[in-house]
């Protein structure tokens, strides 16, 4: 590490890759993947399902931000379940 990097810090953003365990709901897998932004967490995640041997994925990011990751993940789970229910399971059509 160079002198200036030690003095001022690294210019590379520090990212932490978390392993997310999915929640199964009506044959879909829901991944809660809140995005940290300025000390808050944006509601985000993905819904996946294997159809005819092909893994289909629907990613979404909402405009809502909450103060804790746990709250953002919980809200995402509820929204994903509601979306699955509203789409009658036809998310990838």
Short mmCIF file of the C-alpha atoms (twelve columns), coordinates in Angstrom:
data_MODEL
# 
_entry.id   MODEL 
# 
loop_
_atom_site.group_PDB 
_atom_site.id 
_atom_site.type_symbol 
_atom_site.label_atom_id 
_atom_site.label_alt_id 
_atom_site.label_comp_id 
_atom_site.label_asym_id 
_atom_site.label_seq_id 
_atom_site.Cartn_x 
_atom_site.Cartn_y 
_atom_site.Cartn_z 
_atom_site.pdbx_PDB_model_num 
ATOM 1  C CA . UNK A 1  0.000   0.000   0.000   1 
ATOM 2  C CA . UNK A 2  1.436   3.406   -0.975  1 
ATOM 3  C CA . UNK A 3  2.067   6.347   1.322   1 
ATOM 4  C CA . UNK A 4  -0.906  8.377   0.103   1 
ATOM 5  C CA . UNK A 5  -3.251  5.399   0.286   1 
ATOM 6  C CA . UNK A 6  -2.299  4.869   3.920   1 
ATOM 7  C CA . UNK A 7  -2.607  8.574   4.644   1 
ATOM 8  C CA . UNK A 8  -5.906  9.271   2.879   1 
ATOM 9  C CA . UNK A 9  -7.406  5.809   2.550   1 
ATOM 10 C CA . UNK A 10 -7.923  3.624   -0.451  1 
ATOM 11 C CA . UNK A 11 -9.732  5.050   -3.467  1 
ATOM 12 C CA . UNK A 12 -11.442 1.698   -4.040  1 
ATOM 13 C CA . UNK A 13 -14.921 1.461   -2.536  1 
ATOM 14 C CA . UNK A 14 -15.191 -1.203  0.119   1 
ATOM 15 C CA . UNK A 15 -17.935 -3.613  -0.765  1 
ATOM 16 C CA . UNK A 16 -19.044 -6.545  1.280   1 
ATOM 17 C CA . UNK A 17 -20.611 -9.434  -0.565  1 
ATOM 18 C CA . UNK A 18 -23.222 -11.049 1.634   1 
ATOM 19 C CA . UNK A 19 -24.543 -14.510 1.058   1 
ATOM 20 C CA . UNK A 20 -28.302 -14.246 1.014   1 
ATOM 21 C CA . UNK A 21 -30.429 -17.239 1.893   1 
ATOM 22 C CA . UNK A 22 -33.672 -17.207 -0.103  1 
ATOM 23 C CA . UNK A 23 -37.145 -17.484 1.327   1 
ATOM 24 C CA . UNK A 24 -39.403 -19.936 -0.533  1 
ATOM 25 C CA . UNK A 25 -42.920 -18.695 -1.289  1 
ATOM 26 C CA . UNK A 26 -45.402 -20.532 -3.533  1 
ATOM 27 C CA . UNK A 27 -42.628 -22.156 -5.588  1 
ATOM 28 C CA . UNK A 28 -40.587 -18.945 -5.929  1 
ATOM 29 C CA . UNK A 29 -37.332 -18.064 -4.202  1 
ATOM 30 C CA . UNK A 30 -37.195 -14.543 -2.761  1 
ATOM 31 C CA . UNK A 31 -33.787 -12.981 -2.109  1 
ATOM 32 C CA . UNK A 32 -33.745 -9.960  0.193   1 
ATOM 33 C CA . UNK A 33 -30.850 -7.743  -0.929  1 
ATOM 34 C CA . UNK A 34 -31.162 -4.278  0.622   1 
ATOM 35 C CA . UNK A 35 -28.719 -1.719  -0.773  1 
ATOM 36 C CA . UNK A 36 -26.835 0.495   1.697   1 
ATOM 37 C CA . UNK A 37 -27.012 4.170   0.750   1 
ATOM 38 C CA . UNK A 38 -25.762 6.928   3.015   1 
ATOM 39 C CA . UNK A 39 -26.466 5.122   6.284   1 
ATOM 40 C CA . UNK A 40 -29.893 3.925   5.138   1 
ATOM 41 C CA . UNK A 41 -31.033 0.874   3.187   1 
ATOM 42 C CA . UNK A 42 -32.905 0.856   -0.118  1 
ATOM 43 C CA . UNK A 43 -35.462 -1.913  -0.514  1 
ATOM 44 C CA . UNK A 44 -34.181 -4.315  -3.169  1 
ATOM 45 C CA . UNK A 45 -34.106 -7.964  -4.053  1 
ATOM 46 C CA . UNK A 46 -34.954 -10.589 -6.618  1 
ATOM 47 C CA . UNK A 47 -37.486 -13.304 -7.229  1 
ATOM 48 C CA . UNK A 48 -36.383 -16.504 -8.941  1 
ATOM 49 C CA . UNK A 49 -38.030 -19.641 -10.235 1 
ATOM 50 C CA . UNK A 50 -36.866 -22.520 -12.376 1 
ATOM 51 C CA . UNK A 51 -39.152 -23.042 -15.366 1 
ATOM 52 C CA . UNK A 52 -38.553 -25.884 -17.826 1 
ATOM 53 C CA . UNK A 53 -34.985 -26.254 -16.581 1 
ATOM 54 C CA . UNK A 54 -34.206 -22.535 -17.011 1 
ATOM 55 C CA . UNK A 55 -33.659 -20.252 -14.021 1 
ATOM 56 C CA . UNK A 56 -35.760 -17.096 -14.410 1 
ATOM 57 C CA . UNK A 57 -34.987 -14.032 -12.326 1 
ATOM 58 C CA . UNK A 58 -36.828 -10.759 -11.677 1 
ATOM 59 C CA . UNK A 59 -34.762 -8.067  -9.904  1 
ATOM 60 C CA . UNK A 60 -36.306 -4.970  -8.432  1 
ATOM 61 C CA . UNK A 61 -35.183 -1.874  -6.589  1 
ATOM 62 C CA . UNK A 62 -37.721 0.362   -4.901  1 
ATOM 63 C CA . UNK A 63 -37.402 4.059   -4.154  1 
ATOM 64 C CA . UNK A 64 -38.115 3.448   -0.455  1 
ATOM 65 C CA . UNK A 65 -35.239 3.710   2.026   1 
ATOM 66 C CA . UNK A 66 -35.365 2.610   5.655   1 
ATOM 67 C CA . UNK A 67 -33.023 3.083   8.602   1 
ATOM 68 C CA . UNK A 68 -32.141 -0.590  9.110   1 
ATOM 69 C CA . UNK A 69 -31.235 -3.486  6.825   1 
ATOM 70 C CA . UNK A 70 -33.599 -5.792  8.726   1 
ATOM 71 C CA . UNK A 71 -36.541 -3.434  8.134   1 
ATOM 72 C CA . UNK A 72 -35.678 -3.044  4.438   1 
ATOM 73 C CA . UNK A 73 -35.361 -6.814  3.993   1 
ATOM 74 C CA . UNK A 74 -38.652 -7.465  5.809   1 
ATOM 75 C CA . UNK A 75 -40.475 -4.884  3.688   1 
ATOM 76 C CA . UNK A 76 -38.952 -6.379  0.525   1 
ATOM 77 C CA . UNK A 77 -40.173 -9.847  1.495   1 
ATOM 78 C CA . UNK A 78 -43.724 -8.567  2.010   1 
ATOM 79 C CA . UNK A 79 -43.661 -6.650  -1.299  1 
ATOM 80 C CA . UNK A 80 -42.309 -9.669  -3.183  1 
ATOM 81 C CA . UNK A 81 -45.000 -11.933 -1.729  1 
ATOM 82 C CA . UNK A 82 -47.678 -9.396  -2.660  1 
ATOM 83 C CA . UNK A 83 -46.248 -9.140  -6.199  1 
ATOM 84 C CA . UNK A 84 -46.294 -12.930 -6.592  1 
ATOM 85 C CA . UNK A 85 -49.901 -13.025 -5.391  1 
ATOM 86 C CA . UNK A 86 -50.982 -10.157 -7.678  1 
ATOM 87 C CA . UNK A 87 -49.312 -11.656 -10.736 1 
ATOM 88 C CA . UNK A 88 -50.905 -15.050 -10.031 1 
ATOM 89 C CA . UNK A 89 -47.433 -16.581 -10.306 1 
ATOM 90 C CA . UNK A 90 -46.927 -15.328 -13.901 1 
ATOM 91 C CA . UNK A 91 -44.022 -12.994 -13.182 1 
ATOM 92 C CA . UNK A 92 -41.870 -14.103 -16.106 1 
ATOM 93 C CA . UNK A 93 -44.545 -14.182 -18.833 1 
# 
